[in-house]
Coordinates of C-alpha atoms in Angstrom, one line a residue:
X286 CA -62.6 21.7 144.7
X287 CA -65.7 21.4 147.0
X288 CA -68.2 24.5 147.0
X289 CA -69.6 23.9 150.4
X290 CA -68.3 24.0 154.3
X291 CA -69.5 23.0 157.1
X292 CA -71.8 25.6 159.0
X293 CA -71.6 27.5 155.4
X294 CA -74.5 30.5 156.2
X295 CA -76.2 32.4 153.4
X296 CA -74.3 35.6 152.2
X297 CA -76.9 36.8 149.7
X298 CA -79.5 38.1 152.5
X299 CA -79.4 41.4 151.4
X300 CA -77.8 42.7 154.8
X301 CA -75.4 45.6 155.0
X302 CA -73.7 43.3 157.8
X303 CA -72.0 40.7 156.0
X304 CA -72.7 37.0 156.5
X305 CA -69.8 35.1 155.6
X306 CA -67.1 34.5 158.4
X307 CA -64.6 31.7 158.0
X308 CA -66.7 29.8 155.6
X309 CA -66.3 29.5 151.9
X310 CA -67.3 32.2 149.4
X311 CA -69.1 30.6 146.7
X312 CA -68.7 31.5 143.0
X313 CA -71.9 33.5 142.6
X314 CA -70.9 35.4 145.7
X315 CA -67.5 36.4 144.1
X316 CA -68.2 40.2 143.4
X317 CA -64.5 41.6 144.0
X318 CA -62.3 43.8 141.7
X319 CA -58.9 43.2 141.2
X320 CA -58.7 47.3 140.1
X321 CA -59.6 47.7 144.3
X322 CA -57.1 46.0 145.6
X323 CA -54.5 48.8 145.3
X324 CA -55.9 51.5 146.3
X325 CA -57.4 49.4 149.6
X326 CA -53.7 48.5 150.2
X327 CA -52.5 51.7 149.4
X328 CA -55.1 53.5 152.2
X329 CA -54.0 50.8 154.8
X330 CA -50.3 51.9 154.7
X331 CA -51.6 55.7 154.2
X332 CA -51.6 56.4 157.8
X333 CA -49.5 57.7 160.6
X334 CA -48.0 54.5 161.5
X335 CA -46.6 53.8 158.4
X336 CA -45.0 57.6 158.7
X337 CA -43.9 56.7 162.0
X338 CA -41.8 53.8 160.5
X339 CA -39.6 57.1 159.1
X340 CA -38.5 58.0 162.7
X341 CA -36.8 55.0 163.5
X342 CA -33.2 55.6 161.5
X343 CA -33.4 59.1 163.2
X344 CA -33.6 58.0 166.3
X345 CA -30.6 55.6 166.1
X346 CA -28.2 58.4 164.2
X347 CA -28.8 57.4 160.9
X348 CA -28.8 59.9 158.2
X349 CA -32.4 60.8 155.9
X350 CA -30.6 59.5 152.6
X351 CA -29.3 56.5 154.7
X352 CA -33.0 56.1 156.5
X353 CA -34.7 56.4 152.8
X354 CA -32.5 53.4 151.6
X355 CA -33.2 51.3 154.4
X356 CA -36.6 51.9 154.8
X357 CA -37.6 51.7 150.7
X358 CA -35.2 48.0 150.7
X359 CA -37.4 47.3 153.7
X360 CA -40.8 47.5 152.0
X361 CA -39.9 45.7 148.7
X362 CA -38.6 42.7 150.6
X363 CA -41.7 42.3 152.8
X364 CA -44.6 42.9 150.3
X365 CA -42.9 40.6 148.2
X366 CA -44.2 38.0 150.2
X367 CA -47.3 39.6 151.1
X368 CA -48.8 39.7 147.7
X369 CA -48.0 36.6 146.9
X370 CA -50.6 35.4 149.7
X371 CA -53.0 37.6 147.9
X372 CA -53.3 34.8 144.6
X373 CA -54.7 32.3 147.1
X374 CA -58.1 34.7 147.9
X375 CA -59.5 33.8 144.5
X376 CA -58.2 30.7 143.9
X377 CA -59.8 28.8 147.4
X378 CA -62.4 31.5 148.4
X379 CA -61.1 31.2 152.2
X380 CA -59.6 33.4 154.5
X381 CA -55.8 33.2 154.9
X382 CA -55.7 30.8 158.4
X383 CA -58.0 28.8 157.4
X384 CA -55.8 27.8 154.4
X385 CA -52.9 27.1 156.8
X386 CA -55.1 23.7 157.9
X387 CA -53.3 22.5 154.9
X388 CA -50.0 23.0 156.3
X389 CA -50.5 22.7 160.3
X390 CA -53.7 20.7 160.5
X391 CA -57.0 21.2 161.6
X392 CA -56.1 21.3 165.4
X393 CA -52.1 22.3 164.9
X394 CA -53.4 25.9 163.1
X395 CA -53.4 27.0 166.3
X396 CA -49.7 27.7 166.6
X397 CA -49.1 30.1 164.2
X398 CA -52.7 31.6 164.9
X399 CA -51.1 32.8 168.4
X400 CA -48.7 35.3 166.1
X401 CA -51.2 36.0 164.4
X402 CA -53.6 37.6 166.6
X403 CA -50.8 38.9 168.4
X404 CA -50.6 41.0 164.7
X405 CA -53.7 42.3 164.8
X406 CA -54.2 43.1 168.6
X407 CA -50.6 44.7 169.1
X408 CA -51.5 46.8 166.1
X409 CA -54.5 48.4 167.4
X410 CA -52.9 48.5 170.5
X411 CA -50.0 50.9 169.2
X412 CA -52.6 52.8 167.1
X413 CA -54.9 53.7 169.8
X414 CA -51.5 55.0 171.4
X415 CA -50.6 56.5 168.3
X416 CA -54.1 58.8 167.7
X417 CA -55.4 59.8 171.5
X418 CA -51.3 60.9 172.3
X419 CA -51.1 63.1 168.8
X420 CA -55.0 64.4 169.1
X421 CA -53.9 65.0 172.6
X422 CA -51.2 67.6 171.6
X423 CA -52.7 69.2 168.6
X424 CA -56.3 70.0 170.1
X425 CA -55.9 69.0 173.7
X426 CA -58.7 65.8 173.3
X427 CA -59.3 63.7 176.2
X428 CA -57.2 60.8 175.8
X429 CA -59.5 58.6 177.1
X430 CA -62.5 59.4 175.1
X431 CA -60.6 59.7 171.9
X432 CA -59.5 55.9 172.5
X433 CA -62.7 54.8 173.3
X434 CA -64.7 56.9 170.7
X435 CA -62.2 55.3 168.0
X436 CA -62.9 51.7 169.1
X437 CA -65.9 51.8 168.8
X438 CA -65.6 53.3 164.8
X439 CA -63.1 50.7 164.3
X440 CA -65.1 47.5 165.7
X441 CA -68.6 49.1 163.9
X442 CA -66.7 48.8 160.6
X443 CA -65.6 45.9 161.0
X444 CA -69.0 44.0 162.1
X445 CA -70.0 45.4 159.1
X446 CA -67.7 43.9 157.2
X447 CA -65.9 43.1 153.7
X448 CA -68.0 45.1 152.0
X449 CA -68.1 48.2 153.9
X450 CA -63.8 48.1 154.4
X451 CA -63.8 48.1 150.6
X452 CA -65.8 51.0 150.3
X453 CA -64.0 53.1 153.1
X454 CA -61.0 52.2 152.2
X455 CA -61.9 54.0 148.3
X456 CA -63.2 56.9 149.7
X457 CA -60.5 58.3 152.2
X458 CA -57.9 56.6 149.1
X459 CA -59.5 60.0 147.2
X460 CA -59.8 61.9 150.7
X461 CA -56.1 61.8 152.0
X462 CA -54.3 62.1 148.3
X463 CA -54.7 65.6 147.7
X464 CA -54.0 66.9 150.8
X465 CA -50.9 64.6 151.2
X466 CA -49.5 66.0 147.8
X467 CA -50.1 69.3 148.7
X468 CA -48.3 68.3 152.2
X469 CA -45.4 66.3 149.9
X470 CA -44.4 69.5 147.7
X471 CA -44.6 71.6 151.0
X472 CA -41.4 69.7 152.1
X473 CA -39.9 69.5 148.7
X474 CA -40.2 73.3 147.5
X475 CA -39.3 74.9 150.4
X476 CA -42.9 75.9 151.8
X477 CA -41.9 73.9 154.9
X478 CA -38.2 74.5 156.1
X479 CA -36.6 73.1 159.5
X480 CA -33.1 72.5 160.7
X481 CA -31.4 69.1 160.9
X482 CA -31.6 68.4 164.9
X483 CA -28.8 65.9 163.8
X484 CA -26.8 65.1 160.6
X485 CA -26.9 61.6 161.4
X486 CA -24.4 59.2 159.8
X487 CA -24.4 55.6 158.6
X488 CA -24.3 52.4 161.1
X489 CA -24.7 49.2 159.9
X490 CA -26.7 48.4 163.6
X491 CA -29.2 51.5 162.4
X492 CA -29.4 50.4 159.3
X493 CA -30.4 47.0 159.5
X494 CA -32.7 47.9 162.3
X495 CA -34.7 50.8 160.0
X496 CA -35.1 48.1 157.3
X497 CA -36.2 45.3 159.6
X498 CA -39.0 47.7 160.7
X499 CA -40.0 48.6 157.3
X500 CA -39.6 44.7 156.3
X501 CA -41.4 43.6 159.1
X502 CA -44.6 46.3 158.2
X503 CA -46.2 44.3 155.3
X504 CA -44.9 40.6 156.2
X505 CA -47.1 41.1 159.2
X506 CA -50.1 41.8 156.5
X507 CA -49.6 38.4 155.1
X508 CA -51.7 36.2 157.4
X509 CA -54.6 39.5 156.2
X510 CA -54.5 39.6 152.8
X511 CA -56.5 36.7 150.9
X512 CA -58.9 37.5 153.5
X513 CA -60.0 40.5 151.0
X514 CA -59.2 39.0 148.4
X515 CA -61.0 35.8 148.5
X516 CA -64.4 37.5 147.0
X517 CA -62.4 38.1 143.4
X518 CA -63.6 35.9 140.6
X519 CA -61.7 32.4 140.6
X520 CA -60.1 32.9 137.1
X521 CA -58.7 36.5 138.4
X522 CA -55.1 36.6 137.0
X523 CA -52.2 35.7 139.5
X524 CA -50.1 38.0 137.6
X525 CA -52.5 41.2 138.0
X526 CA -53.4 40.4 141.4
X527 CA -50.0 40.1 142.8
X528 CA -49.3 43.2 140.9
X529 CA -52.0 45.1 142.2
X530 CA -51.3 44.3 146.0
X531 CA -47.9 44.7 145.3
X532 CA -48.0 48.7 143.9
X533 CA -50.6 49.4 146.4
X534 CA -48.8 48.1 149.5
X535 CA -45.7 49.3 148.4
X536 CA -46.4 53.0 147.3
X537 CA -47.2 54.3 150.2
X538 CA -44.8 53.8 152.4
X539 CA -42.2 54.5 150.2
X540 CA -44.0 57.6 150.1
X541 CA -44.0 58.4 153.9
X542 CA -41.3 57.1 155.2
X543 CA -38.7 59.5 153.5
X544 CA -41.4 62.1 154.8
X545 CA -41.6 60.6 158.3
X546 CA -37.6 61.0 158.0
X547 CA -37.5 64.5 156.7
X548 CA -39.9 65.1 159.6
X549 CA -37.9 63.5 162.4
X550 CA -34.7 64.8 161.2
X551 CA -35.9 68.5 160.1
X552 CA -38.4 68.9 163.0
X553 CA -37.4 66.5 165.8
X554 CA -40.7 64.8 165.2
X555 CA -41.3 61.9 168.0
X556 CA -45.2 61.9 167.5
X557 CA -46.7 61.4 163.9
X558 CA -49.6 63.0 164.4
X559 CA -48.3 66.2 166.0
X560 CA -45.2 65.8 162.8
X561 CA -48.3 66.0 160.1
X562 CA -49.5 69.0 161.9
X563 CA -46.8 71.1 162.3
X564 CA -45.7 70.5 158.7
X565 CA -49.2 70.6 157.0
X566 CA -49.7 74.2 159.1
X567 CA -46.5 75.1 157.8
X568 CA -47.5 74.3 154.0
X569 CA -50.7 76.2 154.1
X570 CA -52.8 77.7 157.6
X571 CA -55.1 74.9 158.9
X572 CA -54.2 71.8 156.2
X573 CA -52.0 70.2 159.2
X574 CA -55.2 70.1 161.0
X575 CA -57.4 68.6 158.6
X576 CA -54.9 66.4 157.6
X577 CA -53.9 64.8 161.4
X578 CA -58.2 64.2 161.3
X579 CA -58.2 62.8 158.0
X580 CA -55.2 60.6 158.8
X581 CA -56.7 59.7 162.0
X582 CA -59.6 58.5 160.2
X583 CA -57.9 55.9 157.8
X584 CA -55.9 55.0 160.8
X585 CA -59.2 54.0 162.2
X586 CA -60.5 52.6 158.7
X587 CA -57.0 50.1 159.2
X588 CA -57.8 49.0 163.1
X589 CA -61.3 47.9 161.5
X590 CA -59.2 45.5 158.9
X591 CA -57.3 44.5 162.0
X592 CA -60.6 43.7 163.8
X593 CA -61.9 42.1 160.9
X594 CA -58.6 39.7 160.7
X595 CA -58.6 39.5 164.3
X596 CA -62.4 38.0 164.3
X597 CA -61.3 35.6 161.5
X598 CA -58.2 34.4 163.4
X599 CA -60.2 33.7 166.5
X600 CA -63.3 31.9 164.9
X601 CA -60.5 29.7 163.2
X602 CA -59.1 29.2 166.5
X603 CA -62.3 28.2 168.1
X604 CA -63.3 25.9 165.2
X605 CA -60.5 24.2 165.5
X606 CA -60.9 23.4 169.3
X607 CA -64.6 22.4 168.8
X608 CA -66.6 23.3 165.7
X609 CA -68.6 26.2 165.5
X610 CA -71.3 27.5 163.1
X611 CA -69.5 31.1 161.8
X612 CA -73.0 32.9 162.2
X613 CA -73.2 36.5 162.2
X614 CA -74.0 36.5 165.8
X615 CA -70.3 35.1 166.7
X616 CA -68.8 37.3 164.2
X617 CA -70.1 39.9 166.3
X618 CA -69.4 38.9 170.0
X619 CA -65.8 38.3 168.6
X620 CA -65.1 41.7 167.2
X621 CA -66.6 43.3 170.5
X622 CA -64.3 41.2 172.6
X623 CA -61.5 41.7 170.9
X624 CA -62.2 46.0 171.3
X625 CA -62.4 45.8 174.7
X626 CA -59.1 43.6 174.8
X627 CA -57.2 46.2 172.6
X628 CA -58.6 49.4 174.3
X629 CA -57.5 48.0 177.6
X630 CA -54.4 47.3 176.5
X631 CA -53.9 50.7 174.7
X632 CA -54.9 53.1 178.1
X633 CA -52.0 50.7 180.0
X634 CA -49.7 51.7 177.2
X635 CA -48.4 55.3 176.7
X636 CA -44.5 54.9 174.9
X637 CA -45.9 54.2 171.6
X638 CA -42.4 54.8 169.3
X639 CA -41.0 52.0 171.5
X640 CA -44.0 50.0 171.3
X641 CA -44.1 50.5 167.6
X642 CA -40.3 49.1 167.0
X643 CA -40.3 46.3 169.3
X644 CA -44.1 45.1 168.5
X645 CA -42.9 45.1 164.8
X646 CA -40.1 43.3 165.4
X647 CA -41.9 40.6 167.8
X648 CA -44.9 40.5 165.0
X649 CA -41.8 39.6 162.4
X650 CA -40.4 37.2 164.3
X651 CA -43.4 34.9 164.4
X652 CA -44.8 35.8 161.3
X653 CA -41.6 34.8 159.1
X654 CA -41.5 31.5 159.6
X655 CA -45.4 30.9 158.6
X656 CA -45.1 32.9 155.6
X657 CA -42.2 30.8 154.5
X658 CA -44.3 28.0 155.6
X659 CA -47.3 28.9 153.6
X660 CA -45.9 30.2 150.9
X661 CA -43.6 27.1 150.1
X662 CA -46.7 24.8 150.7
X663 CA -48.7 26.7 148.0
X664 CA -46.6 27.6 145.4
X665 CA -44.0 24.4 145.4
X666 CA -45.8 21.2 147.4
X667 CA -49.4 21.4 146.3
X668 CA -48.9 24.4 143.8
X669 CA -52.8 25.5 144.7
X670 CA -54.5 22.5 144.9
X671 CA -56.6 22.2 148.2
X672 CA -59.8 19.7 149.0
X673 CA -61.5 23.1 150.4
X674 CA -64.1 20.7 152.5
X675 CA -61.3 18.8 153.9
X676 CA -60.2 21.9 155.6
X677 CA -63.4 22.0 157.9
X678 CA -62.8 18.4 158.4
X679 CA -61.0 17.5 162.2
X680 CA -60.1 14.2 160.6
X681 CA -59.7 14.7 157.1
X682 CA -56.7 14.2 154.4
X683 CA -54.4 17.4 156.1
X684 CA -54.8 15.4 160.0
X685 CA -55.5 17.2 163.2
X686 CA -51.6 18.2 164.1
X687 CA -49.9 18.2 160.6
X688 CA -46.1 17.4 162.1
X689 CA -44.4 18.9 158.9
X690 CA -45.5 22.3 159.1
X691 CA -45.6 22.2 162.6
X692 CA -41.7 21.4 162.7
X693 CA -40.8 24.0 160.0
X694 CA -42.8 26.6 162.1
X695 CA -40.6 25.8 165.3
X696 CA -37.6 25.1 163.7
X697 CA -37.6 29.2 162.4
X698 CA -38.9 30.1 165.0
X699 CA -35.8 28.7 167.2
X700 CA -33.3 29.6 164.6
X701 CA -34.3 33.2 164.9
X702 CA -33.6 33.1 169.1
X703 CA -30.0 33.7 168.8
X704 CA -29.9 35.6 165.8
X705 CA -33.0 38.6 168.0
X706 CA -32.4 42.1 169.4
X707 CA -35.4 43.4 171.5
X708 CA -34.6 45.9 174.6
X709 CA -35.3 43.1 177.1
X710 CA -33.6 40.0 175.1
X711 CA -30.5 40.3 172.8
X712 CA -29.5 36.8 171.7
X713 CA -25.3 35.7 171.2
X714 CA -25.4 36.0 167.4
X715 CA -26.9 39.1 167.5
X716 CA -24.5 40.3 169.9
X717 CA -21.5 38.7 167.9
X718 CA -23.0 40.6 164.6
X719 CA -22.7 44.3 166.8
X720 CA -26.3 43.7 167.4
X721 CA -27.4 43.8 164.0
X722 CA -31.0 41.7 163.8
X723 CA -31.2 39.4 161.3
X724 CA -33.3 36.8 163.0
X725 CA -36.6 36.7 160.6
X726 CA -34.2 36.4 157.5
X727 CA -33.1 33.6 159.3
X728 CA -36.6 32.6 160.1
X729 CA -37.8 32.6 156.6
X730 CA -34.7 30.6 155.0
X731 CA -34.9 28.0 158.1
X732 CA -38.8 26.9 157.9
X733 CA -38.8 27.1 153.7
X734 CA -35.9 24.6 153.6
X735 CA -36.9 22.5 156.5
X736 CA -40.7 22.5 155.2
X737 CA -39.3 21.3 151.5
X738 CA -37.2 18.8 153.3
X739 CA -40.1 17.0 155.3
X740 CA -42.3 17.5 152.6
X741 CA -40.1 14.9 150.2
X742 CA -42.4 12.1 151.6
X743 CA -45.4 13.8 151.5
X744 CA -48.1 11.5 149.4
X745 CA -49.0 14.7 147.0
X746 CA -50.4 13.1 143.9
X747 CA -52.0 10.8 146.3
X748 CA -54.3 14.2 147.9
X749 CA -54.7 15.2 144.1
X750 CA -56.5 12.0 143.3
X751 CA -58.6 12.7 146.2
X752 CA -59.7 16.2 145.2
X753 CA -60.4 15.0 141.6
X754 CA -62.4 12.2 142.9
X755 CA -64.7 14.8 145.3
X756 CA -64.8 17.3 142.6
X757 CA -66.4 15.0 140.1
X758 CA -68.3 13.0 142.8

């Protein structure tokens, strides 16, 4: 595998600001731990948004027991996939997108790079709406200052970069446990008590719409995750990597969501900042408070990784229209432009529970079918083995419009059209199923098969002889 890149810049400067952009990390740059990648991915789902999840079974009559199921079932389905992208960090040294050159060419990227930056934006979106409407109702903060006050945090972080997410990501991990255990056996030993606002029942509609949510909340960190991964040591295990991600990712949501449920059944919460206060203030005087700021801060912590994803996505997409030097200047300008895009967007917004489901769902949607995509290509076509200079190449051995992933992407994403159920669009096979969604199931099983189909001709040993010849060159 080539060491080098195009435009490569120096990443041992000594800078707090990181260097490195869409570039290659080198081997002697590789100072990772596979020991932080759980606790990072457990902080980035340790947040009100990932509690909010827990409201969305309430809201559609299902029961807490029936909302637990859906939601836990939910979460192991969709970080299944996402820490499987998490192996390819160590093994190529590149962030995620840039990988999917293999698949959709250097120029043809851009196609599934549209969903993705819809990921990162619509996130911050909804949790700008999430933090200035619950700060809002627990201390009476301007809305408008709170959003912009948190934008700029979020987009500071992230211009500061790997490094620096790492790190804040450990300390609020140590931050936020305690008081969310103390919050937990609140609920569970009777220090908080509420009435059911609803019993709720079981509906196969609710159901399938609570687990899609949940589903949909880590499949749309795929297109993040090798981009923190890709400074672990090459020879990092597969095994303990996918393991790491997997626990992290996992754990806490299937922590919060039962709570957000308890909370939206017990309390009538709608807002899940204003639910974390009421119950923390119940548990003990005041820890509802400092928990809705501590929460509010790792809330922050995640719209940095989204910034920092976001900037990624869109130097990817303008190297691929005209090649650009990834200097720390453009790393910059990006992250600041994509702020002011979000903030914008979040002061025009106000409903964020609706926003949350159908963003999710619109996120899953485009994201299934390049996951499937991606994840076929690496594990089953070239099983890992990528001419990493080739990738920076407009012309090179993976083309500038790579037709095969290109046609898998559409095909899923076509599939899905009947199969969707969004308030403004509910397509015939949804409506034939009682409006149950199924459509990024659909999605995923569509662009694997189709991708392993048109892959059959693909000249595979062919691109292996060519990355053995460049490696020993």
């Amino acid at each position: 595998m080539s060491s080098t890149s195009p435009g490569a810049t120096d990443g041992r400067t000594g800078s707090m600001i990181e260097t490195r952009s869409i570039d290659y990390v080198p081997d002697d740059e590789r100072h990772g731990k596979v020991s932080h990648q759980g606790p990072f991915w457990f902080v980035g789902n340790f947040q009100p948004f990932t509690l909010a999840l827990g409201f969305v079974g309430p809201s559609l009559g299902l029961s807490l027991w029936w909302t637990i199921v859906a939601g836990l079932a939910g979460i192991a389905f969709g970080t299944l996939f996402m820490a499987f992208h998490a192996t390819q960090g160590p093994v190529l040294g590149l962030p995620q997108m840039i990988q999917s050159r293999a698949q959709f060419g250097y120029r043809g990227v851009l196609l599934p790079l549209i969903g993705t930056l819809f990921t990162f934006v619509g996130f911050n979106v909804v949790d700008v709406v999430i933090i200035k409407s619950g700060l809002e109702s627990i201390f009476g903060w301007n809305p408008v200052v709170v959003a912009v006050a948190i934008t700029v945090i979020a987009a500071l972080v992230a211009i500061f970069g790997h490094d620096l997410l790492h790190k804040s990501f450990r300390v609020l991990f140590w931050i936020s446990l305690p008081l969310w255990i103390v919050l937990t056996c609140g609920v569970l030993f009777g220090g908080v008590t509420g009435t059911a606002t609803s019993a709720g029942g079981f509906t196969f509609v609710a159901f399938l719409a609570q687990f899609s949510v949940a589903a949909s909340y880590n499949i749309t960190y795929a297109p993040y995750v090798s981009d923190y991964s890709r400074y672990l040591p090459r020879n990092t295990k597969p095994s303990a990597i996918i393991a790491s991600v997997f626990v992290g990712a996992a754990a806490s949501p299937a922590w919060l969501i039962p709570l957000g449920a308890w909370m939206a059944t017990y309390l009538g919460a709608s807002d899940a900042l204003a639910g974390i206060n009421q119950t923390g203030n119940d548990t003990f005087s005041y820890l509802g408070s400092v928990l809705a700021v501590v929460s509010t801060l790792v809330l922050v912590a995640t719209m940095g990784l989204n910034a920092y994803s976001g900037m990624l996505t869109v130097v990817t997409g303008l190297d691929s229209l005209r090649s650009v030097t990834p200097t720390r200047n453009l790393r910059v300008v990006t992250i600041v432009v994509l702020a002011v895009v979000w903030l914008i967007g979040s002061l025009l917004l106000s409903n964020a529970t609706t926003a949350l489901n159908t963003t999710l769902l619109i996120m899953l949607y485009l994201l299934a079918p390049w996951t499937a995509v991606n994840l076929t290509d690496y594990f089953f076509v070239r099983r890992g083995h990528y001419a990493i200079a080739e990738l920076f190449t407009p012309n090179g051995i993976y083309g500038a419009w790579s037709w095969r992933g290109l046609v898998a992407f559409t095909a899923g994403v076509l599939a899905e059209i009947p199969f969707v159920d969004l308030p403004f669009f509910v397509g015939p096979a949804a409506t034939a199923l009682g409006e149950v969604d199924v459509a990024f199931i659909v999605g995923l099983l569509v662009s694997g098969l189709v991708y392993i189909a048109v892959t059959r001709s693909l000249d595979v040993s062919g691109e292996l002889a060519f990355i053995d010849s460049k490696e020993h060159a």
